[in-house]
Amino acid sequence: MLRKHIYKAISPALLAGIAITTTSCEEAENEADVPSLHEAFEGLFLIGGTLSDRMILDTSDPGYAIAEKHFNSLSPENCMKWGRMNPEPNVENYELAETFVRYGAANDQALVGHTLFWHSQTPDWVYKDEAGNDLSREALLARMRERATLMAERWGDEIVYWDVVNESIMGDGSWRKSKYQQIIGDDFTEQAFRIASEILPPNAQLLYNDYSMTDAGRRDAVVAMVKDFKAKGLRIDGIGMQGHWLMDFPDTKDIAESIQAFGSTGVKVHITELDLDLLGRASFFGADVDIRAIQVTPENNPYPDGVAPPAEEERFANRYGEIFETLVANADHIERVTFWGITDKTSWLNHFPVRGRTNFALLFDRQYQPKPAFYRVLETAKNRKE
Ligand code: 9MR
């Protein structure tokens, strides 16, 4: 409760650009008067949110009020991945995706198909024949065509943006040695875009989506790939920079450079999976262990009750602020900025890199209240318009 009052007291002052020395509950802003994020950014870029499977299953989730008010684009966190939809060759789990699409379409939200082809969460059967042997290149391409056809037939009219391929380029610019790459070859990504452009509706926006897009090797390879596709007359409409960023990395200068590099190829940039990891992970990455095996400890999980100290929330707000200043300054290249989740309560960062941590990632807290970061982000839209 205390935290909620602090936020409400801080927010009007932040919006007015006044230095805060005291807070009081009388200053509290009426919850219903909080401005809509997507309305604030209108004319700059769309603002998206992401629905978890759990939220799609629970229509009473209070997060829906946030989704409807603040987001004019919506992504599915997991329910459209191949492994969720068809964990076995003859199992068809399409209901969650169907519910997601129906909900978003009813709210006029620009929907994202995430993701057609990804090395992760693609079940093994996809790559194998009935005898358990690897498919031929042609047979795997045919299977990919079947998936694209299913997506197009079911949701082609409603989904605008498609993450056609996810994460097929490594940080050094080489092709990821995925099962797709091993069977199809280095032109797996190109073939995937050929399939998508033939099968998905002509107005579908086709995206390549990846993480760590500020790595110079990956950035240059993505730029080269877009140019290559365009030279071949192959459609590619956007580049998704996932945006799972840390408190001190990457530098906003590098974020800006990547946005400009992608934008200069003539495609739109989408920030597709934005969140910040307040608790951090650098110390875990240094260790040569399976990060998923790390146990929760008081050191790596300092705020288990879900309340971070005000100074930490301010640091978090400032980092979101500098990121959004960068995005607003480069808005000409950007079509959409999507947060990976709705509130901190269900962010994937509660399970990565340490399973079961209480992490802080998004603009809304576990009580569905806007955090200082929300107001700081809002301020960046306001500054641009005035
Ligand atoms: O947030 C997703 C998490 O719930 C899943 O367990 C995980 C499975 O791999 O995928 C997460 O989302 C990923 C997204 O689909 C692609 N980019 C990286 C995201 C975070 O891992």
Tab-separated table of N, CA, C and O in Angstrom, residues 144-247:
chain	number	residue	atom	x	y	z
A	144	MET	N	7.230	-26.275	-43.213
A	144	MET	CA	7.158	-24.843	-42.869
A	144	MET	C	6.007	-24.186	-43.639
A	144	MET	O	5.293	-23.336	-43.114
A	145	ARG	N	5.842	-24.604	-44.890
A	145	ARG	CA	4.735	-24.056	-45.691
A	145	ARG	C	3.385	-24.407	-45.065
A	145	ARG	O	2.476	-23.593	-45.018
A	146	GLU	N	3.286	-25.627	-44.559
A	146	GLU	CA	2.028	-26.044	-43.904
A	146	GLU	C	1.726	-25.157	-42.704
A	146	GLU	O	0.593	-24.758	-42.478
A	147	ARG	N	2.761	-24.852	-41.927
A	147	ARG	CA	2.537	-24.005	-40.739
A	147	ARG	C	2.102	-22.605	-41.161
A	147	ARG	O	1.170	-22.030	-40.607
A	148	ALA	N	2.784	-22.059	-42.167
A	148	ALA	CA	2.421	-20.708	-42.630
A	148	ALA	C	0.986	-20.696	-43.162
A	148	ALA	O	0.224	-19.749	-42.930
A	149	THR	N	0.613	-21.772	-43.842
A	149	THR	CA	-0.746	-21.860	-44.399
A	149	THR	C	-1.781	-21.890	-43.278
A	149	THR	O	-2.801	-21.190	-43.327
A	150	LEU	N	-1.488	-22.671	-42.254
A	150	LEU	CA	-2.408	-22.744	-41.120
A	150	LEU	C	-2.583	-21.360	-40.483
A	150	LEU	O	-3.697	-20.915	-40.191
A	151	MET	N	-1.486	-20.670	-40.275
A	151	MET	CA	-1.542	-19.329	-39.668
A	151	MET	C	-2.340	-18.374	-40.553
A	151	MET	O	-3.176	-17.612	-40.065
A	152	ALA	N	-2.045	-18.442	-41.856
A	152	ALA	CA	-2.726	-17.518	-42.786
A	152	ALA	C	-4.225	-17.793	-42.817
A	152	ALA	O	-5.036	-16.866	-42.804
A	153	GLU	N	-4.592	-19.070	-42.853
A	153	GLU	CA	-6.016	-19.407	-42.937
A	153	GLU	C	-6.753	-19.025	-41.667
A	153	GLU	O	-7.881	-18.552	-41.701
A	154	ARG	N	-6.110	-19.238	-40.539
A	154	ARG	CA	-6.804	-18.946	-39.277
A	154	ARG	C	-6.795	-17.459	-38.922
A	154	ARG	O	-7.802	-16.920	-38.494
A	155	TRP	N	-5.624	-16.828	-39.057
A	155	TRP	CA	-5.489	-15.482	-38.502
A	155	TRP	C	-4.932	-14.452	-39.467
A	155	TRP	O	-4.563	-13.354	-39.073
A	156	GLY	N	-4.863	-14.831	-40.741
A	156	GLY	CA	-4.282	-13.928	-41.733
A	156	GLY	C	-4.994	-12.580	-41.802
A	156	GLY	O	-4.374	-11.555	-42.075
A	157	ASP	N	-6.301	-12.583	-41.554
A	157	ASP	CA	-7.041	-11.321	-41.654
A	157	ASP	C	-6.804	-10.419	-40.446
A	157	ASP	O	-6.945	-9.201	-40.539
A	158	GLU	N	-6.513	-11.017	-39.310
A	158	GLU	CA	-6.420	-10.209	-38.085
A	158	GLU	C	-4.991	-9.793	-37.725
A	158	GLU	O	-4.783	-8.723	-37.163
A	159	ILE	N	-4.020	-10.660	-38.014
A	159	ILE	CA	-2.651	-10.358	-37.573
A	159	ILE	C	-1.951	-9.466	-38.601
A	159	ILE	O	-1.995	-9.734	-39.800
A	160	VAL	N	-1.352	-8.397	-38.093
A	160	VAL	CA	-0.693	-7.421	-38.975
A	160	VAL	C	0.796	-7.725	-39.113
A	160	VAL	O	1.356	-7.697	-40.197
A	161	TYR	N	1.446	-7.962	-37.970
A	161	TYR	CA	2.904	-8.113	-37.952
A	161	TYR	C	3.269	-9.566	-37.670
A	161	TYR	O	2.742	-10.176	-36.734
A	162	TRP	N	4.179	-10.094	-38.468
A	162	TRP	CA	4.620	-11.488	-38.269
A	162	TRP	C	6.112	-11.523	-38.001
A	162	TRP	O	6.906	-11.040	-38.812
A	163	ASP	N	6.497	-12.122	-36.870
A	163	ASP	CA	7.908	-12.429	-36.644
A	163	ASP	C	8.172	-13.700	-37.452
A	163	ASP	O	7.921	-14.815	-36.990
A	164	VAL	N	8.641	-13.509	-38.679
A	164	VAL	CA	8.787	-14.646	-39.600
A	164	VAL	C	9.902	-15.571	-39.107
A	164	VAL	O	9.732	-16.780	-39.019
A	165	VAL	N	11.035	-14.970	-38.800
A	165	VAL	CA	12.139	-15.763	-38.242
A	165	VAL	C	12.637	-15.055	-36.990
A	165	VAL	O	12.810	-13.838	-36.959
A	166	ASN	N	12.880	-15.842	-35.980
A	166	ASN	CA	13.385	-15.357	-34.710
A	166	ASN	C	14.805	-15.884	-34.495
A	166	ASN	O	15.020	-17.104	-34.571
A	167	GLU	N	15.743	-14.980	-34.306
A	167	GLU	CA	17.069	-15.336	-33.780
A	167	GLU	C	17.876	-16.333	-34.627
A	167	GLU	O	18.408	-17.305	-34.109
A	168	SER	N	17.991	-16.065	-35.925
A	168	SER	CA	18.798	-16.996	-36.737
A	168	SER	C	20.210	-16.485	-37.007
A	168	SER	O	20.976	-17.119	-37.722
A	169	ILE	N	20.543	-15.314	-36.421
A	169	ILE	CA	21.878	-14.737	-36.660
A	169	ILE	C	22.609	-14.586	-35.326
A	169	ILE	O	22.040	-14.107	-34.346
A	170	MET	N	23.853	-15.006	-35.295
A	170	MET	CA	24.646	-14.942	-34.064
A	170	MET	C	25.277	-13.560	-33.901
A	170	MET	O	25.311	-12.759	-34.838
A	171	GLY	N	25.824	-13.314	-32.706
A	171	GLY	CA	26.432	-12.014	-32.401
A	171	GLY	C	27.592	-11.671	-33.315
A	171	GLY	O	27.880	-10.490	-33.566
A	172	ASP	N	28.269	-12.703	-33.840
A	172	ASP	CA	29.397	-12.423	-34.736
A	172	ASP	C	28.955	-12.305	-36.193
A	172	ASP	O	29.774	-12.178	-37.094
A	173	GLY	N	27.650	-12.403	-36.405
A	173	GLY	CA	27.132	-12.224	-37.765
A	173	GLY	C	26.964	-13.525	-38.535
A	173	GLY	O	26.424	-13.523	-39.643
A	174	SER	N	27.398	-14.636	-37.958
A	174	SER	CA	27.236	-15.916	-38.674
A	174	SER	C	25.810	-16.443	-38.486
A	174	SER	O	25.092	-16.021	-37.580
A	175	TRP	N	25.424	-17.379	-39.374
A	175	TRP	CA	24.106	-18.013	-39.211
A	175	TRP	C	24.140	-18.950	-38.022
A	175	TRP	O	25.112	-19.694	-37.844
A	176	ARG	N	23.087	-18.934	-37.227
A	176	ARG	CA	23.001	-19.852	-36.092
A	176	ARG	C	22.950	-21.299	-36.600
A	176	ARG	O	22.240	-21.603	-37.557
A	177	LYS	N	23.711	-22.160	-35.967
A	177	LYS	CA	23.741	-23.571	-36.398
A	177	LYS	C	22.541	-24.310	-35.788
A	177	LYS	O	22.684	-25.203	-34.957
A	178	SER	N	21.372	-23.899	-36.191
A	178	SER	CA	20.156	-24.520	-35.676
A	178	SER	C	19.840	-25.757	-36.507
A	178	SER	O	20.452	-25.998	-37.557
A	179	LYS	N	18.863	-26.492	-36.064
A	179	LYS	CA	18.412	-27.659	-36.841
A	179	LYS	C	17.888	-27.214	-38.218
A	179	LYS	O	18.112	-27.870	-39.222
A	180	TYR	N	17.200	-26.074	-38.231
A	180	TYR	CA	16.729	-25.537	-39.515
A	180	TYR	C	17.915	-25.323	-40.458
A	180	TYR	O	17.870	-25.662	-41.633
A	181	GLN	N	18.955	-24.693	-39.902
A	181	GLN	CA	20.120	-24.367	-40.736
A	181	GLN	C	20.826	-25.632	-41.194
A	181	GLN	O	21.270	-25.720	-42.345
A	182	GLN	N	20.887	-26.620	-40.285
A	182	GLN	CA	21.585	-27.864	-40.651
A	182	GLN	C	20.863	-28.586	-41.787
A	182	GLN	O	21.499	-29.153	-42.669
A	183	ILE	N	19.538	-28.569	-41.732
A	183	ILE	CA	18.792	-29.316	-42.763
A	183	ILE	C	18.627	-28.492	-44.046
A	183	ILE	O	18.834	-28.989	-45.150
A	184	ILE	N	18.260	-27.211	-43.875
A	184	ILE	CA	17.947	-26.403	-45.068
A	184	ILE	C	19.210	-25.764	-45.652
A	184	ILE	O	19.373	-25.677	-46.863
A	185	GLY	N	20.092	-25.325	-44.775
A	185	GLY	CA	21.305	-24.639	-45.231
A	185	GLY	C	21.279	-23.168	-44.830
A	185	GLY	O	20.369	-22.713	-44.137
A	186	ASP	N	22.284	-22.438	-45.287
A	186	ASP	CA	22.420	-21.037	-44.893
A	186	ASP	C	21.285	-20.155	-45.406
A	186	ASP	O	21.149	-19.012	-44.975
A	187	ASP	N	20.496	-20.674	-46.354
A	187	ASP	CA	19.392	-19.850	-46.850
A	187	ASP	C	18.070	-20.141	-46.109
A	187	ASP	O	17.001	-19.796	-46.592
A	188	PHE	N	18.160	-20.725	-44.913
A	188	PHE	CA	16.938	-20.989	-44.140
A	188	PHE	C	16.105	-19.710	-43.953
A	188	PHE	O	14.899	-19.695	-44.201
A	189	THR	N	16.754	-18.616	-43.541
A	189	THR	CA	15.994	-17.393	-43.267
A	189	THR	C	15.363	-16.859	-44.559
A	189	THR	O	14.197	-16.458	-44.582
A	190	GLU	N	16.141	-16.881	-45.622
A	190	GLU	CA	15.603	-16.430	-46.923
A	190	GLU	C	14.414	-17.286	-47.345
A	190	GLU	O	13.377	-16.774	-47.781
A	191	GLN	N	14.545	-18.598	-47.186
A	191	GLN	CA	13.440	-19.494	-47.573
A	191	GLN	C	12.204	-19.234	-46.715
A	191	GLN	O	11.072	-19.275	-47.206
A	192	ALA	N	12.437	-18.949	-45.445
A	192	ALA	CA	11.303	-18.660	-44.552
A	192	ALA	C	10.565	-17.405	-45.024
A	192	ALA	O	9.326	-17.354	-45.036
A	193	PHE	N	11.317	-16.388	-45.432
A	193	PHE	CA	10.672	-15.159	-45.933
A	193	PHE	C	9.982	-15.417	-47.278
A	193	PHE	O	8.950	-14.815	-47.568
A	194	ARG	N	10.535	-16.302	-48.086
A	194	ARG	CA	9.860	-16.642	-49.358
A	194	ARG	C	8.509	-17.289	-49.056
A	194	ARG	O	7.484	-16.944	-49.640
A	195	ILE	N	8.532	-18.210	-48.119
A	195	ILE	CA	7.289	-18.910	-47.747
A	195	ILE	C	6.280	-17.903	-47.193
A	195	ILE	O	5.108	-17.880	-47.593
A	196	ALA	N	6.742	-17.046	-46.268
A	196	ALA	CA	5.822	-16.074	-45.640
A	196	ALA	C	5.254	-15.120	-46.680
A	196	ALA	O	4.054	-14.801	-46.664
A	197	SER	N	6.088	-14.672	-47.599
A	197	SER	CA	5.588	-13.678	-48.565
A	197	SER	C	4.633	-14.319	-49.577
A	197	SER	O	3.741	-13.663	-50.087
A	198	GLU	N	4.810	-15.616	-49.831
A	198	GLU	CA	3.875	-16.292	-50.747
A	198	GLU	C	2.553	-16.630	-50.067
A	198	GLU	O	1.492	-16.562	-50.673
A	199	ILE	N	2.620	-16.995	-48.786
A	199	ILE	CA	1.441	-17.579	-48.144
A	199	ILE	C	0.649	-16.588	-47.287
A	199	ILE	O	-0.581	-16.650	-47.242
A	200	LEU	N	1.345	-15.677	-46.601
A	200	LEU	CA	0.611	-14.717	-45.758
A	200	LEU	C	0.000	-13.631	-46.658
A	200	LEU	O	0.470	-13.429	-47.782
A	201	PRO	N	-1.058	-12.954	-46.179
A	201	PRO	CA	-1.711	-11.950	-47.030
A	201	PRO	C	-0.732	-10.853	-47.474
A	201	PRO	O	0.243	-10.572	-46.776
A	202	PRO	N	-1.010	-10.234	-48.618
A	202	PRO	CA	-0.070	-9.240	-49.165
A	202	PRO	C	0.169	-8.043	-48.242
A	202	PRO	O	1.211	-7.421	-48.298
A	203	ASN	N	-0.808	-7.744	-47.394
A	203	ASN	CA	-0.609	-6.591	-46.494
A	203	ASN	C	0.023	-6.984	-45.158
A	203	ASN	O	0.217	-6.142	-44.283
A	204	ALA	N	0.368	-8.260	-44.979
A	204	ALA	CA	1.046	-8.680	-43.738
A	204	ALA	C	2.425	-8.033	-43.701
A	204	ALA	O	3.085	-7.916	-44.734
A	205	GLN	N	2.835	-7.605	-42.543
A	205	GLN	CA	4.161	-7.006	-42.386
A	205	GLN	C	5.115	-8.087	-41.898
A	205	GLN	O	4.907	-8.667	-40.823
A	206	LEU	N	6.154	-8.343	-42.675
A	206	LEU	CA	7.057	-9.458	-42.388
A	206	LEU	C	8.324	-8.969	-41.681
A	206	LEU	O	9.060	-8.131	-42.216
A	207	LEU	N	8.568	-9.520	-40.492
A	207	LEU	CA	9.675	-9.034	-39.661
A	207	LEU	C	10.726	-10.121	-39.405
A	207	LEU	O	10.380	-11.297	-39.236
A	208	TYR	N	11.972	-9.689	-39.318
A	208	TYR	CA	13.028	-10.522	-38.745
A	208	TYR	C	13.247	-10.007	-37.322
A	208	TYR	O	13.407	-8.800	-37.104
A	209	ASN	N	13.269	-10.899	-36.329
A	209	ASN	CA	13.307	-10.495	-34.919
A	209	ASN	C	14.497	-11.142	-34.198
A	209	ASN	O	14.721	-12.345	-34.328
A	210	ASP	N	15.259	-10.339	-33.447
A	210	ASP	CA	16.421	-10.913	-32.752
A	210	ASP	C	16.762	-10.096	-31.504
A	210	ASP	O	16.326	-8.962	-31.336
A	211	TYR	N	17.578	-10.717	-30.640
A	211	TYR	CA	18.043	-10.032	-29.421
A	211	TYR	C	19.449	-9.479	-29.632
A	211	TYR	O	20.084	-9.734	-30.653
A	212	SER	N	19.930	-8.719	-28.648
A	212	SER	CA	21.280	-8.124	-28.710
A	212	SER	C	21.582	-7.535	-30.085
A	212	SER	O	22.628	-7.806	-30.686
A	213	MET	N	20.678	-6.724	-30.553
A	213	MET	CA	20.817	-6.161	-31.904
A	213	MET	C	21.780	-4.974	-31.930
A	213	MET	O	21.951	-4.334	-32.962
A	214	THR	N	22.402	-4.695	-30.775
A	214	THR	CA	23.448	-3.678	-30.774
A	214	THR	C	24.821	-4.318	-30.982
A	214	THR	O	25.800	-3.598	-31.157
A	215	ASP	N	24.911	-5.644	-30.951
A	215	ASP	CA	26.191	-6.299	-31.260
A	215	ASP	C	26.547	-5.952	-32.711
A	215	ASP	O	25.723	-6.170	-33.619
A	216	ALA	N	27.760	-5.445	-32.896
A	216	ALA	CA	28.117	-4.952	-34.233
A	216	ALA	C	28.013	-6.053	-35.293
A	216	ALA	O	27.528	-5.818	-36.404
A	217	GLY	N	28.457	-7.260	-34.960
A	217	GLY	CA	28.433	-8.348	-35.937
A	217	GLY	C	27.018	-8.692	-36.360
A	217	GLY	O	26.722	-8.857	-37.549
A	218	ARG	N	26.132	-8.799	-35.368
A	218	ARG	CA	24.743	-9.138	-35.691
A	218	ARG	C	24.087	-7.993	-36.456
A	218	ARG	O	23.398	-8.204	-37.456
A	219	ARG	N	24.335	-6.769	-35.986
A	219	ARG	CA	23.722	-5.606	-36.655
A	219	ARG	C	24.130	-5.554	-38.131
A	219	ARG	O	23.276	-5.427	-39.016
A	220	ASP	N	25.414	-5.697	-38.393
A	220	ASP	CA	25.878	-5.598	-39.784
A	220	ASP	C	25.321	-6.738	-40.637
A	220	ASP	O	24.968	-6.541	-41.802
A	221	ALA	N	25.224	-7.926	-40.038
A	221	ALA	CA	24.691	-9.073	-40.794
A	221	ALA	C	23.212	-8.862	-41.098
A	221	ALA	O	22.736	-9.232	-42.184
A	222	VAL	N	22.473	-8.283	-40.150
A	222	VAL	CA	21.040	-8.044	-40.395
A	222	VAL	C	20.875	-7.000	-41.507
A	222	VAL	O	20.059	-7.180	-42.419
A	223	VAL	N	21.689	-5.951	-41.458
A	223	VAL	CA	21.618	-4.929	-42.517
A	223	VAL	C	21.929	-5.569	-43.872
A	223	VAL	O	21.216	-5.349	-44.863
A	224	ALA	N	22.972	-6.396	-43.900
A	224	ALA	CA	23.356	-7.052	-45.165
A	224	ALA	C	22.241	-7.975	-45.649
A	224	ALA	O	21.945	-8.045	-46.850
A	225	MET	N	21.594	-8.665	-44.710
A	225	MET	CA	20.509	-9.583	-45.091
A	225	MET	C	19.329	-8.808	-45.697
A	225	MET	O	18.784	-9.211	-46.734
A	226	VAL	N	18.966	-7.694	-45.073
A	226	VAL	CA	17.840	-6.908	-45.602
A	226	VAL	C	18.169	-6.427	-47.013
A	226	VAL	O	17.346	-6.537	-47.932
A	227	LYS	N	19.397	-5.932	-47.188
A	227	LYS	CA	19.793	-5.433	-48.520
A	227	LYS	C	19.759	-6.562	-49.543
A	227	LYS	O	19.314	-6.384	-50.678
A	228	ASP	N	20.230	-7.729	-49.128
A	228	ASP	CA	20.252	-8.894	-50.016
A	228	ASP	C	18.825	-9.289	-50.422
A	228	ASP	O	18.541	-9.507	-51.610
A	229	PHE	N	17.930	-9.346	-49.432
A	229	PHE	CA	16.533	-9.704	-49.738
A	229	PHE	C	15.941	-8.693	-50.715
A	229	PHE	O	15.282	-9.051	-51.687
A	230	LYS	N	16.192	-7.431	-50.443
A	230	LYS	CA	15.606	-6.384	-51.290
A	230	LYS	C	16.168	-6.484	-52.719
A	230	LYS	O	15.428	-6.328	-53.691
A	231	ALA	N	17.468	-6.745	-52.804
A	231	ALA	CA	18.082	-6.867	-54.135
A	231	ALA	C	17.467	-8.035	-54.906
A	231	ALA	O	17.383	-8.003	-56.133
A	232	LYS	N	17.035	-9.058	-54.172
A	232	LYS	CA	16.417	-10.223	-54.825
A	232	LYS	C	14.911	-10.037	-55.027
A	232	LYS	O	14.219	-10.970	-55.450
A	233	GLY	N	14.398	-8.878	-54.630
A	233	GLY	CA	12.966	-8.620	-54.779
A	233	GLY	C	12.130	-9.364	-53.745
A	233	GLY	O	10.923	-9.543	-53.917
A	234	LEU	N	12.775	-9.797	-52.669
A	234	LEU	CA	12.065	-10.541	-51.629
A	234	LEU	C	11.580	-9.579	-50.540
A	234	LEU	O	12.339	-8.723	-50.074
A	235	ARG	N	10.324	-9.760	-50.147
A	235	ARG	CA	9.737	-8.825	-49.183
A	235	ARG	C	10.291	-9.017	-47.775
A	235	ARG	O	10.363	-10.140	-47.279
A	236	ILE	N	10.671	-7.900	-47.145
A	236	ILE	CA	10.933	-7.865	-45.698
A	236	ILE	C	10.534	-6.460	-45.278
A	236	ILE	O	10.956	-5.478	-45.890
A	237	ASP	N	9.668	-6.356	-44.285
A	237	ASP	CA	9.076	-5.047	-43.970
A	237	ASP	C	9.598	-4.433	-42.679
A	237	ASP	O	9.424	-3.245	-42.448
A	238	GLY	N	10.173	-5.266	-41.824
A	238	GLY	CA	10.591	-4.696	-40.547
A	238	GLY	C	11.654	-5.526	-39.860
A	238	GLY	O	11.817	-6.718	-40.125
A	239	ILE	N	12.379	-4.839	-38.972
A	239	ILE	CA	13.372	-5.505	-38.132
A	239	ILE	C	12.927	-5.339	-36.682
A	239	ILE	O	12.660	-4.225	-36.228
A	240	GLY	N	12.831	-6.459	-35.991
A	240	GLY	CA	12.474	-6.430	-34.577
A	240	GLY	C	13.716	-6.476	-33.714
A	240	GLY	O	14.501	-7.426	-33.798
A	241	MET	N	13.898	-5.423	-32.920
A	241	MET	CA	14.957	-5.442	-31.902
A	241	MET	C	14.233	-5.845	-30.613
A	241	MET	O	13.373	-5.094	-30.141
A	242	GLN	N	14.552	-7.004	-30.075
A	242	GLN	CA	13.752	-7.484	-28.941
A	242	GLN	C	13.779	-6.507	-27.766
A	242	GLN	O	12.746	-6.192	-27.189
A	243	GLY	N	14.958	-6.056	-27.374
A	243	GLY	CA	15.018	-5.073	-26.296
A	243	GLY	C	14.901	-5.652	-24.897
A	243	GLY	O	14.289	-5.044	-24.018
A	244	HIS	N	15.497	-6.834	-24.676
A	244	HIS	CA	15.610	-7.338	-23.290
A	244	HIS	C	16.888	-6.710	-22.740
A	244	HIS	O	17.965	-7.326	-22.782
A	245	TRP	N	16.745	-5.482	-22.245
A	245	TRP	CA	17.937	-4.713	-21.909
A	245	TRP	C	18.205	-4.680	-20.411
A	245	TRP	O	17.316	-4.956	-19.595
A	246	LEU	N	19.454	-4.337	-20.078
A	246	LEU	CA	19.887	-4.298	-18.678
A	246	LEU	C	19.957	-2.858	-18.203
A	246	LEU	O	19.779	-1.913	-18.982
A	247	MET	N	20.235	-2.683	-16.934
A	247	MET	CA	20.259	-1.332	-16.373
A	247	MET	C	21.441	-0.519	-16.926
A	247	MET	O	21.365	0.700	-17.016
